[in-house]
Amino acid sequence: VQLVESGGGLVQPGGSLRLSCAYSGTILSGTTMGWYRQAPGKQRDMVTVFTSGGATNSADSVKGRFTISRDNAKNTLYLQMNSLKPEDTAVYYCTAFHVRQGRSWGQGTQVTVSS
């Protein structure tokens, strides 16, 4: 699975951004897809993901602010981020996982929240 993120940038606190992840390759039934992020000096953490059953699982810090969605016709995963905070500053990664294929990562896109 190949993943390419886009849509990052600089935004003021309280602002919004929408990230996109174009995916290609063989997506097996049961593949989980979603978003992680990594701030400087910190580990990479889950932001929000679609589970294999289609439900979503989100970090408490983004619930009510971030929304994951997908357009299967366009092979694209999205992350709508609202009410952004400085602590949301990080490199955001798109990821896909299937037990038979392992985990794939995109190259990441930088999101900076600052006035």
mmCIF file of C-alpha atoms in Angstrom:
data_model
loop_
_atom_site.group_PDB
_atom_site.id
_atom_site.type_symbol
_atom_site.label_atom_id
_atom_site.label_comp_id
_atom_site.label_asym_id
_atom_site.label_seq_id
_atom_site.Cartn_x
_atom_site.Cartn_y
_atom_site.Cartn_z
ATOM 1 C CA VAL A 1 0.000 0.000 0.000
ATOM 2 C CA GLN A 2 1.334 3.429 -0.936
ATOM 3 C CA LEU A 3 0.232 6.516 0.927
ATOM 4 C CA VAL A 4 0.804 10.193 0.091
ATOM 5 C CA GLU A 5 -0.298 12.934 2.464
ATOM 6 C CA SER A 6 -0.989 16.556 1.610
ATOM 7 C CA GLY A 7 -2.665 19.601 3.094
ATOM 8 C CA GLY A 8 -0.401 20.522 5.970
ATOM 9 C CA GLY A 9 0.726 24.049 6.701
ATOM 10 C CA LEU A 10 0.773 26.926 9.145
ATOM 11 C CA VAL A 11 -2.487 27.905 10.811
ATOM 12 C CA GLN A 12 -3.418 30.177 13.682
ATOM 13 C CA PRO A 13 -4.870 28.800 16.905
ATOM 14 C CA GLY A 14 -8.582 28.191 16.472
ATOM 15 C CA GLY A 15 -8.203 27.653 12.754
ATOM 16 C CA SER A 16 -8.893 24.634 10.579
ATOM 17 C CA LEU A 17 -7.028 22.420 8.129
ATOM 18 C CA ARG A 18 -7.975 19.395 6.093
ATOM 19 C CA LEU A 19 -5.349 16.768 5.414
ATOM 20 C CA SER A 20 -5.641 14.313 2.559
ATOM 21 C CA CYS A 21 -4.063 10.913 2.054
ATOM 22 C CA ALA A 22 -4.118 9.397 -1.412
ATOM 23 C CA TYR A 23 -3.712 5.634 -1.247
ATOM 24 C CA SER A 24 -2.936 3.066 -3.881
ATOM 25 C CA GLY A 25 -2.096 -0.599 -4.136
ATOM 26 C CA THR A 26 -4.012 -3.577 -2.844
ATOM 27 C CA ILE A 27 -6.327 -2.700 0.018
ATOM 28 C CA LEU A 28 -7.429 -5.968 1.576
ATOM 29 C CA SER A 29 -10.715 -6.368 3.362
ATOM 30 C CA GLY A 30 -10.126 -5.710 7.034
ATOM 31 C CA THR A 31 -7.424 -3.082 6.494
ATOM 32 C CA THR A 32 -7.408 -0.393 9.154
ATOM 33 C CA MET A 33 -6.532 3.134 8.001
ATOM 34 C CA GLY A 34 -6.034 6.328 9.867
ATOM 35 C CA TRP A 35 -3.832 9.136 11.114
ATOM 36 C CA TYR A 36 -0.982 9.350 13.585
ATOM 37 C CA ARG A 37 1.155 12.319 14.554
ATOM 38 C CA GLN A 38 4.604 12.942 15.961
ATOM 39 C CA ALA A 39 5.633 16.120 17.719
ATOM 40 C CA PRO A 40 9.338 17.041 18.062
ATOM 41 C CA GLY A 41 11.031 14.874 20.660
ATOM 42 C CA LYS A 42 7.948 12.720 21.206
ATOM 43 C CA GLN A 43 6.762 9.320 20.061
ATOM 44 C CA ARG A 44 4.356 8.813 17.217
ATOM 45 C CA ASP A 45 0.813 8.598 18.589
ATOM 46 C CA MET A 46 -2.556 7.660 17.156
ATOM 47 C CA VAL A 47 -4.840 10.563 16.283
ATOM 48 C CA THR A 48 -7.837 8.799 14.793
ATOM 49 C CA VAL A 49 -8.380 5.610 12.804
ATOM 50 C CA PHE A 50 -11.033 3.578 11.068
ATOM 51 C CA THR A 51 -11.129 0.139 12.612
ATOM 52 C CA SER A 52 -11.459 -2.965 10.462
ATOM 53 C CA GLY A 53 -15.192 -2.918 11.217
ATOM 54 C CA GLY A 54 -15.568 0.656 9.995
ATOM 55 C CA ALA A 55 -15.927 2.322 13.380
ATOM 56 C CA THR A 56 -13.637 5.163 14.421
ATOM 57 C CA ASN A 57 -11.254 5.324 17.335
ATOM 58 C CA SER A 58 -9.843 8.711 18.356
ATOM 59 C CA ALA A 59 -7.461 10.089 20.923
ATOM 60 C CA ASP A 60 -9.210 11.945 23.735
ATOM 61 C CA SER A 61 -7.257 15.102 22.906
ATOM 62 C CA VAL A 62 -8.900 15.422 19.471
ATOM 63 C CA LYS A 63 -12.422 14.171 20.115
ATOM 64 C CA GLY A 64 -14.974 16.764 19.058
ATOM 65 C CA ARG A 65 -12.377 18.649 16.991
ATOM 66 C CA PHE A 66 -10.957 16.205 14.419
ATOM 67 C CA THR A 67 -12.982 14.077 12.018
ATOM 68 C CA ILE A 68 -11.753 11.247 9.832
ATOM 69 C CA SER A 69 -13.485 10.392 6.588
ATOM 70 C CA ARG A 70 -12.788 8.571 3.354
ATOM 71 C CA ASP A 71 -13.841 8.671 -0.281
ATOM 72 C CA ASN A 72 -13.402 5.201 -1.716
ATOM 73 C CA ALA A 73 -14.155 6.422 -5.233
ATOM 74 C CA LYS A 74 -11.150 8.744 -5.000
ATOM 75 C CA ASN A 75 -8.992 6.381 -2.904
ATOM 76 C CA THR A 76 -8.497 9.198 -0.438
ATOM 77 C CA LEU A 77 -8.563 9.435 3.338
ATOM 78 C CA TYR A 78 -9.183 12.794 5.007
ATOM 79 C CA LEU A 79 -8.589 14.388 8.375
ATOM 80 C CA GLN A 80 -10.642 17.500 9.074
ATOM 81 C CA MET A 81 -9.061 19.422 11.938
ATOM 82 C CA ASN A 82 -10.998 22.215 13.616
ATOM 83 C CA SER A 83 -10.312 24.404 16.637
ATOM 84 C CA LEU A 84 -6.610 23.764 16.270
ATOM 85 C CA LYS A 85 -4.332 24.319 19.242
ATOM 86 C CA PRO A 86 -0.564 24.883 19.440
ATOM 87 C CA GLU A 87 -0.237 21.419 20.974
ATOM 88 C CA ASP A 88 -1.577 19.951 17.733
ATOM 89 C CA THR A 89 1.678 20.971 16.048
ATOM 90 C CA ALA A 90 3.284 17.828 14.671
ATOM 91 C CA VAL A 91 4.079 15.840 11.572
ATOM 92 C CA TYR A 92 0.913 13.977 10.609
ATOM 93 C CA TYR A 93 1.185 10.533 9.054
ATOM 94 C CA CYS A 94 -1.342 8.469 7.172
ATOM 95 C CA THR A 95 -1.157 4.755 7.904
ATOM 96 C CA ALA A 96 -2.676 1.471 6.765
ATOM 97 C CA PHE A 97 -2.416 -1.906 8.469
ATOM 98 C CA HIS A 98 -3.439 -5.438 7.610
ATOM 99 C CA VAL A 99 -2.171 -8.516 9.368
ATOM 100 C CA ARG A 100 -1.124 -10.028 6.021
ATOM 101 C CA GLN A 101 0.588 -6.900 4.682
ATOM 102 C CA GLY A 102 1.963 -5.234 7.779
ATOM 103 C CA ARG A 103 1.881 -1.470 8.335
ATOM 104 C CA SER A 104 2.471 1.178 5.703
ATOM 105 C CA TRP A 105 3.224 4.851 6.334
ATOM 106 C CA GLY A 106 3.108 7.962 4.223
ATOM 107 C CA GLN A 107 5.950 10.462 4.200
ATOM 108 C CA GLY A 108 4.158 12.803 6.591
ATOM 109 C CA THR A 109 2.922 16.371 6.360
ATOM 110 C CA GLN A 110 3.826 19.161 8.779
ATOM 111 C CA VAL A 111 1.090 20.969 10.674
ATOM 112 C CA THR A 112 2.112 24.041 12.652
ATOM 113 C CA VAL A 113 -0.360 25.882 14.851
ATOM 114 C CA SER A 114 1.011 29.260 15.849
ATOM 115 C CA SER A 115 0.086 32.910 15.966
#
